mmCIF file of C-alpha atoms in Angstrom:
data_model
loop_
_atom_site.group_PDB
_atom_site.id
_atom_site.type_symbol
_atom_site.label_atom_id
_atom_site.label_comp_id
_atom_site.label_asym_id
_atom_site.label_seq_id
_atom_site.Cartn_x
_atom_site.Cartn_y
_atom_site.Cartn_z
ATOM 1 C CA UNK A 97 107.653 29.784 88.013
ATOM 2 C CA UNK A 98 104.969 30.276 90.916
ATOM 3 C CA UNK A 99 104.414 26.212 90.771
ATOM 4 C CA UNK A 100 108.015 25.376 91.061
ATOM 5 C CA UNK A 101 108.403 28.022 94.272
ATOM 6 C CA UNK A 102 105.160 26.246 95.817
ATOM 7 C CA UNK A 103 106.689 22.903 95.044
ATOM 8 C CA UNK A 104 110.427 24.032 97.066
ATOM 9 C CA UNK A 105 108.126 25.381 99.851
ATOM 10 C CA UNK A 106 106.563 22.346 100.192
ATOM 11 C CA UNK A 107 109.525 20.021 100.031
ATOM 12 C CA UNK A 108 111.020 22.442 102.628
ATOM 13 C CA UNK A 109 108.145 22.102 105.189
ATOM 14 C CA UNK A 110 108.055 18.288 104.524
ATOM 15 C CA UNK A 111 111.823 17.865 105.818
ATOM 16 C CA UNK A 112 111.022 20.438 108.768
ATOM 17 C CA UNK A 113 107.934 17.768 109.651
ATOM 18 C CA UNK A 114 110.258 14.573 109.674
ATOM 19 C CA UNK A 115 111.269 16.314 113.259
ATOM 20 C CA UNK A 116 107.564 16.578 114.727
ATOM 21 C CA UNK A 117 106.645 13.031 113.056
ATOM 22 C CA UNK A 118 109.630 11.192 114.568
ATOM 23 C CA UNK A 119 109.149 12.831 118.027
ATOM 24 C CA UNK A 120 105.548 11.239 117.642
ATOM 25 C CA UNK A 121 106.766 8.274 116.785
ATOM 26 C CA UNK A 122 109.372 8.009 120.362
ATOM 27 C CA UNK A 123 106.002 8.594 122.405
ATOM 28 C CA UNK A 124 104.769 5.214 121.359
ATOM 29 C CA UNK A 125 105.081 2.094 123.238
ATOM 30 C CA UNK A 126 107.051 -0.511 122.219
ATOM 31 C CA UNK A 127 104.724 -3.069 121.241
ATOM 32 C CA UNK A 128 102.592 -0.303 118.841
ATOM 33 C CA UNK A 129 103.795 -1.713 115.706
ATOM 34 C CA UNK A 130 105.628 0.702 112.487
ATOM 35 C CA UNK A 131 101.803 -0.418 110.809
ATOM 36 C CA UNK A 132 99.986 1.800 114.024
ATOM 37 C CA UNK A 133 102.147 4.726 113.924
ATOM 38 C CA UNK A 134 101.963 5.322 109.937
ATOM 39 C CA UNK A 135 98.535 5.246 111.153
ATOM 40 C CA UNK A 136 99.254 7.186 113.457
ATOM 41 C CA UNK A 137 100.555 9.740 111.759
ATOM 42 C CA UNK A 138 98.438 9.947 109.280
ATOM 43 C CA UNK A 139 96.110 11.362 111.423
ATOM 44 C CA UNK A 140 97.834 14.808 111.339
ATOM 45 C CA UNK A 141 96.898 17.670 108.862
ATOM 46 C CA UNK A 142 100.119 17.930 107.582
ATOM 47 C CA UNK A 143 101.849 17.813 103.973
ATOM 48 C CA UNK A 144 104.281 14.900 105.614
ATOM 49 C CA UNK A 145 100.741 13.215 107.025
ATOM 50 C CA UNK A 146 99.569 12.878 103.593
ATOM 51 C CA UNK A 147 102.064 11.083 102.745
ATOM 52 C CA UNK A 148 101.411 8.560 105.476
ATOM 53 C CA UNK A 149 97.726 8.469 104.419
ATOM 54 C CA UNK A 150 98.788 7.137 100.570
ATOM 55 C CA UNK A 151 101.271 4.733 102.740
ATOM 56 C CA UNK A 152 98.222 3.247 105.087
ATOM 57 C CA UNK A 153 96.232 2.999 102.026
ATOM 58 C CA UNK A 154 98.664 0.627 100.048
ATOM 59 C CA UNK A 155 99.069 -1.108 103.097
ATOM 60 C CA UNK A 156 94.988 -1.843 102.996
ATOM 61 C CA UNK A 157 95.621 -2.922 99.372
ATOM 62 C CA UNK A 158 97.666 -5.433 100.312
ATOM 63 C CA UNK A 159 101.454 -3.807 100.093
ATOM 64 C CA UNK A 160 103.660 -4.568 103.198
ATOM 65 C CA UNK A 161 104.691 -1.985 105.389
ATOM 66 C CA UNK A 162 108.780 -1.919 103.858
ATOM 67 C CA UNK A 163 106.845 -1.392 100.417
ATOM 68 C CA UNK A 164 104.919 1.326 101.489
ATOM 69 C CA UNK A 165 107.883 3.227 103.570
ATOM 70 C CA UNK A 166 109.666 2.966 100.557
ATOM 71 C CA UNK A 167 106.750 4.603 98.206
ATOM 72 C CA UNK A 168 107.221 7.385 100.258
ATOM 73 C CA UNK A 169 110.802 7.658 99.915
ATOM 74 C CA UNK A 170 109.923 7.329 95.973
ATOM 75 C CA UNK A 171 107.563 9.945 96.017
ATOM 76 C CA UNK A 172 110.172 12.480 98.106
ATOM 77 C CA UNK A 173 113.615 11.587 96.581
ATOM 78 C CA UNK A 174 116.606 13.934 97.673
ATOM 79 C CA UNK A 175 115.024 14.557 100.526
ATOM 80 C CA UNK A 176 117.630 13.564 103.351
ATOM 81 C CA UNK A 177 115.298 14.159 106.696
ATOM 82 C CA UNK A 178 112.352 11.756 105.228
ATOM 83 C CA UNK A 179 114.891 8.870 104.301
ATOM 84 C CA UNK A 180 116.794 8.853 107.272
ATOM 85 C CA UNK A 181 113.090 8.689 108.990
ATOM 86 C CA UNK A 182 112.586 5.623 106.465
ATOM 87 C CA UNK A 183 115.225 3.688 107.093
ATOM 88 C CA UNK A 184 114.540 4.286 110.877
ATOM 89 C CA UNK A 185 110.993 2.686 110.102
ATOM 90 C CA UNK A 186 112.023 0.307 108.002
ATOM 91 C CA UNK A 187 114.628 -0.798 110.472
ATOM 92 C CA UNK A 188 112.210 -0.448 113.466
ATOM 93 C CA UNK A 189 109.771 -2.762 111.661
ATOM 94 C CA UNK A 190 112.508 -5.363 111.050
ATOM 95 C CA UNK A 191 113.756 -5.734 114.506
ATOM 96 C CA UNK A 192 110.896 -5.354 116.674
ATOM 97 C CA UNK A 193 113.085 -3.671 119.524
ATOM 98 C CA UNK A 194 112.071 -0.470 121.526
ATOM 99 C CA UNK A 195 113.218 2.390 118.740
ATOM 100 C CA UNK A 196 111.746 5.215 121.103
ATOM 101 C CA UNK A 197 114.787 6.538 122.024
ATOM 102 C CA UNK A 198 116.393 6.215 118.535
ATOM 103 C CA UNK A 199 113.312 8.338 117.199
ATOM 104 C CA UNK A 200 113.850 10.844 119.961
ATOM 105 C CA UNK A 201 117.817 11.445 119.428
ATOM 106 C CA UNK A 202 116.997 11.461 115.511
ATOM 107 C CA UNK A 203 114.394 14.066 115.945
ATOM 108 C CA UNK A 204 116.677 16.055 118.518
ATOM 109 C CA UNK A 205 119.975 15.848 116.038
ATOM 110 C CA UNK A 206 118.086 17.042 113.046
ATOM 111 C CA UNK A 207 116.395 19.977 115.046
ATOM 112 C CA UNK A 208 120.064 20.732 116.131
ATOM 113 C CA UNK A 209 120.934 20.814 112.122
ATOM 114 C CA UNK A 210 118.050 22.748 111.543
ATOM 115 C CA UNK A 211 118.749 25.185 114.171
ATOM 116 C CA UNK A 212 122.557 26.111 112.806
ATOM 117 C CA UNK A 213 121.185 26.117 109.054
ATOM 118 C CA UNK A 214 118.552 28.757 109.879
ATOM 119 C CA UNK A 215 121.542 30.413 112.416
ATOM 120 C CA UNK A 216 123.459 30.156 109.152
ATOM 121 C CA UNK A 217 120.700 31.573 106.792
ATOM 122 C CA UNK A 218 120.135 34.456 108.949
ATOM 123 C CA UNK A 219 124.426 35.808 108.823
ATOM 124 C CA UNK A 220 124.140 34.980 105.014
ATOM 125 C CA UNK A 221 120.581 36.946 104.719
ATOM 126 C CA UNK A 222 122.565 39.963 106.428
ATOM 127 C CA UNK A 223 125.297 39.682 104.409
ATOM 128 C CA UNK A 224 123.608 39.707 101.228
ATOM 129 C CA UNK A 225 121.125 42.953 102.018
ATOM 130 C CA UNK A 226 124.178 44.521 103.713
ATOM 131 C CA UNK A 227 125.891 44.378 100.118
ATOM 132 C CA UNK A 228 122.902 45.107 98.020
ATOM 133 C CA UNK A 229 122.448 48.015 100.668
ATOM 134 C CA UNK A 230 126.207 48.752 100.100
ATOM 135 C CA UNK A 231 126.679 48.755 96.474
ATOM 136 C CA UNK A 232 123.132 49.926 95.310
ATOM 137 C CA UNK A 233 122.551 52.896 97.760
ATOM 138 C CA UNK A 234 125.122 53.743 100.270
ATOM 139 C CA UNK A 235 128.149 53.364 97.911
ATOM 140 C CA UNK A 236 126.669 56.005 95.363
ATOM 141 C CA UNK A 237 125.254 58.169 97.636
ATOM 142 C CA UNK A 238 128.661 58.863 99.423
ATOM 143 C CA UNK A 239 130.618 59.267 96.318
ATOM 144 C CA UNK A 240 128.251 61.778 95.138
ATOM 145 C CA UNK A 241 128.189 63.636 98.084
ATOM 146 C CA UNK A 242 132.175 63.622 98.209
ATOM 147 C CA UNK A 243 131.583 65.057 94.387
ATOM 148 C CA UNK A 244 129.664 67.581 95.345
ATOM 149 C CA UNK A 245 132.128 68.774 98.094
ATOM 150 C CA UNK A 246 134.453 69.048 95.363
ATOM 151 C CA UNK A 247 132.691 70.861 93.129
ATOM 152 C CA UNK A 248 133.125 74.211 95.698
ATOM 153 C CA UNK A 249 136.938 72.947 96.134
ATOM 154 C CA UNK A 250 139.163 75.899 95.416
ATOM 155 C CA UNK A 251 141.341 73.913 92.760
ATOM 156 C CA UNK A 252 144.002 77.040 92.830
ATOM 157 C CA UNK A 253 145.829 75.542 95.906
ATOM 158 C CA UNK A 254 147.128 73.005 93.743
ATOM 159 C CA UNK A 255 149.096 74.979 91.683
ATOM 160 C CA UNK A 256 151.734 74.664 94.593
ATOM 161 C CA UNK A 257 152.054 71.387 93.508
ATOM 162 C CA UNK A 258 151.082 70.331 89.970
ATOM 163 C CA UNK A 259 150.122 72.592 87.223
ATOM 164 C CA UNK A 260 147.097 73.088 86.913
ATOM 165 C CA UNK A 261 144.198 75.482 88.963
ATOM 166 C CA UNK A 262 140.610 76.365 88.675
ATOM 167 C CA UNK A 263 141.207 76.935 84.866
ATOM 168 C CA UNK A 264 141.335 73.211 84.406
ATOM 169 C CA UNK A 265 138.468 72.579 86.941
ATOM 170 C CA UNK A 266 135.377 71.826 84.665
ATOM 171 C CA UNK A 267 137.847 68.934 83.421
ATOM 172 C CA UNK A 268 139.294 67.818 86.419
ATOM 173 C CA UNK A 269 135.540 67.643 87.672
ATOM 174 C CA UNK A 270 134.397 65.443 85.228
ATOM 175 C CA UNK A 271 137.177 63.138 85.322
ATOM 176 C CA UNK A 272 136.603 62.641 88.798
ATOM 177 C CA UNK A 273 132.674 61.906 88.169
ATOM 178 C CA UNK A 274 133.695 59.607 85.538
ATOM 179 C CA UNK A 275 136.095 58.266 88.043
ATOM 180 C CA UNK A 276 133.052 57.738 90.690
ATOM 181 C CA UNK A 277 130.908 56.281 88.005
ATOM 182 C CA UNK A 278 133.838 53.515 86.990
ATOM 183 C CA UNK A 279 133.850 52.813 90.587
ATOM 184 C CA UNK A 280 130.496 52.556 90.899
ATOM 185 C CA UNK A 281 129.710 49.744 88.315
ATOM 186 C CA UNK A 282 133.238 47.985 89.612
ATOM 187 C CA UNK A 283 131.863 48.046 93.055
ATOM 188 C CA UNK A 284 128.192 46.726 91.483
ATOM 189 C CA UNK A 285 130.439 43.718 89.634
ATOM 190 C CA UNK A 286 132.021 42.312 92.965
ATOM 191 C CA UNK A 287 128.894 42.770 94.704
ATOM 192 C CA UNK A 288 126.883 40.537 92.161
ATOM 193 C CA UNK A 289 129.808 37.920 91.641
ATOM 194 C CA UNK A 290 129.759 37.665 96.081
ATOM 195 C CA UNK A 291 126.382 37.637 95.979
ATOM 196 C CA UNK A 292 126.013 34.710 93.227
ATOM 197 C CA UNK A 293 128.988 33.105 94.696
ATOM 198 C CA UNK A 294 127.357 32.838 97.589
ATOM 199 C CA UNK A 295 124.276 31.121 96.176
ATOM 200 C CA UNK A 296 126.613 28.422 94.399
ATOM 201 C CA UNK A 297 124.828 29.843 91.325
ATOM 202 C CA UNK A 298 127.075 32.431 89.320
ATOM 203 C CA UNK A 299 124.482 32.505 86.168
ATOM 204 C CA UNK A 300 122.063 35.218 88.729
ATOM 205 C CA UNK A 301 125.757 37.801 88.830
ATOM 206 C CA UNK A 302 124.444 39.186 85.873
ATOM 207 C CA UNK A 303 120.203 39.490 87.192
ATOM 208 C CA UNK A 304 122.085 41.226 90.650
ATOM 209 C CA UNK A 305 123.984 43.134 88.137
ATOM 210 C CA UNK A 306 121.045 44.551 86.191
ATOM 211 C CA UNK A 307 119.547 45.290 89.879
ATOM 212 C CA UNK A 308 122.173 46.937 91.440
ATOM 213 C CA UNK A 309 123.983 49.499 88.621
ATOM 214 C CA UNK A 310 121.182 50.964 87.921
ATOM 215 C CA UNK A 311 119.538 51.846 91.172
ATOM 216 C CA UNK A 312 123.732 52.916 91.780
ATOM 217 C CA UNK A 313 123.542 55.349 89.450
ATOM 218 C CA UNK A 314 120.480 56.572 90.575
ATOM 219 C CA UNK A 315 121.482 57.082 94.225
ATOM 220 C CA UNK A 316 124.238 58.604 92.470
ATOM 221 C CA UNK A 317 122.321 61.235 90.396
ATOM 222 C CA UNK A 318 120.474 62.003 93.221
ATOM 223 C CA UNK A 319 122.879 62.724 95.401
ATOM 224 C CA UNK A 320 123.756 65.607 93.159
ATOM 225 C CA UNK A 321 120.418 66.696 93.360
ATOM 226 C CA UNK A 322 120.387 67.024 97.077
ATOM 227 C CA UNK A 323 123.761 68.898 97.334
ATOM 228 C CA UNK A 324 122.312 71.204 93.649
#
């Protein structure tokens, strides 16, 4: 488990990199060759710079510079920031032109992305504590409070209008806890379907439902402890 969250991490700060590595790559001058800046490149003390090490090292062992842009790609598959900056070698290397200013406006549209994904991360990061907030603590802890307000409620006004009164009021009581409690683990359901919905991944409803009831009914019990 811990080597397959090191492994995402990694991948993650490898696509962040393609951004610092292609602005790099637009300070050059056109006649440094794709060959200098893997070089280049692999100067850095980055996980991405490794990667240009093993490249400059196949290229000393004889593999040409399209072979070793494309070990990379090999080694990183899926990863849509390193093959666009691939192909923008591999292309560079082909044509021989001043590609400065296509590194620089690939580096600047992919720190754009990157900027409205972690814009984008942050609203869903609220929304998804503002619901486990919601249905694990605040949810309960109202109900519960409203429950014990109604435990002092004088049912013997009601006999103006239904028949019943405070001789019914033990039951009435707990139908309305069991009422709160049916609302509680509803309320705990929608909140881990959202919440897996919003991961595309609708196996982990049940993991945020075996979170969430429980602490519910917690903040629910204790509620009636602080109004006792």
């Amino acid at each position: 488990m811990f080597e397959f969250i090191r492994k995402m991490n990694e991948s993650k700060k490898k696509e962040s990199e393609v951004i610092d590595a292609l602005l790099q790559a637009s300070t050059y001058p056109n006649e440094y060759s794709i060959e200098n800046i893997i070089q280049k490149i692999a100067f850095g003390d980055t996980l991405l710079s490794d990667e240009f090490k093993i490249a400059g090292i196949e290229i000393r062992n004889g593999a040409s510079v399209e072979e070793s842009l494309a070990g990379i790609l090999k080694r990183n598959p899926e990863k849509q920031n390193i093959k666009l900056m691939v192909k923008l070698f591999i292309q560079a290397h082909r044509n021989k032109a001043d590609n400065s200013k296509v590194f620089r406006n690939a580096a600047e549209d992919l720190m754009e992305r990157q900027n409205l994904q972690d814009e984008k991360n942050i609203a869903l990061m609220t929304q998804k504590y503002t619901l486990l907030l919601g249905g694990a603590v605040i949810v309960p802890l109202v109900l519960s409070m409203l429950f014990g307000l109604m435990t002092n409620f004088d049912f013997e006004i009601l006999k103006e209008f239904y028949s019943t009164g405070n001789e019914n009021k033990t039951e009435l009581l707990g139908m309305i806890k069991l009422a709160n409690l049916i609302y509680v683990g509803e309320y705990s359901i929608i909140a881990s379907l959202f919440l897996a919905k919003q991961e595309n991944n609708m196996k982990k409803a049940l993991i945020y439902f075996l979170g969430i009831f429980p602490v519910s009914i917690c903040c629910f019990l204790f509620g009636r402890l602080l109004l006792a």
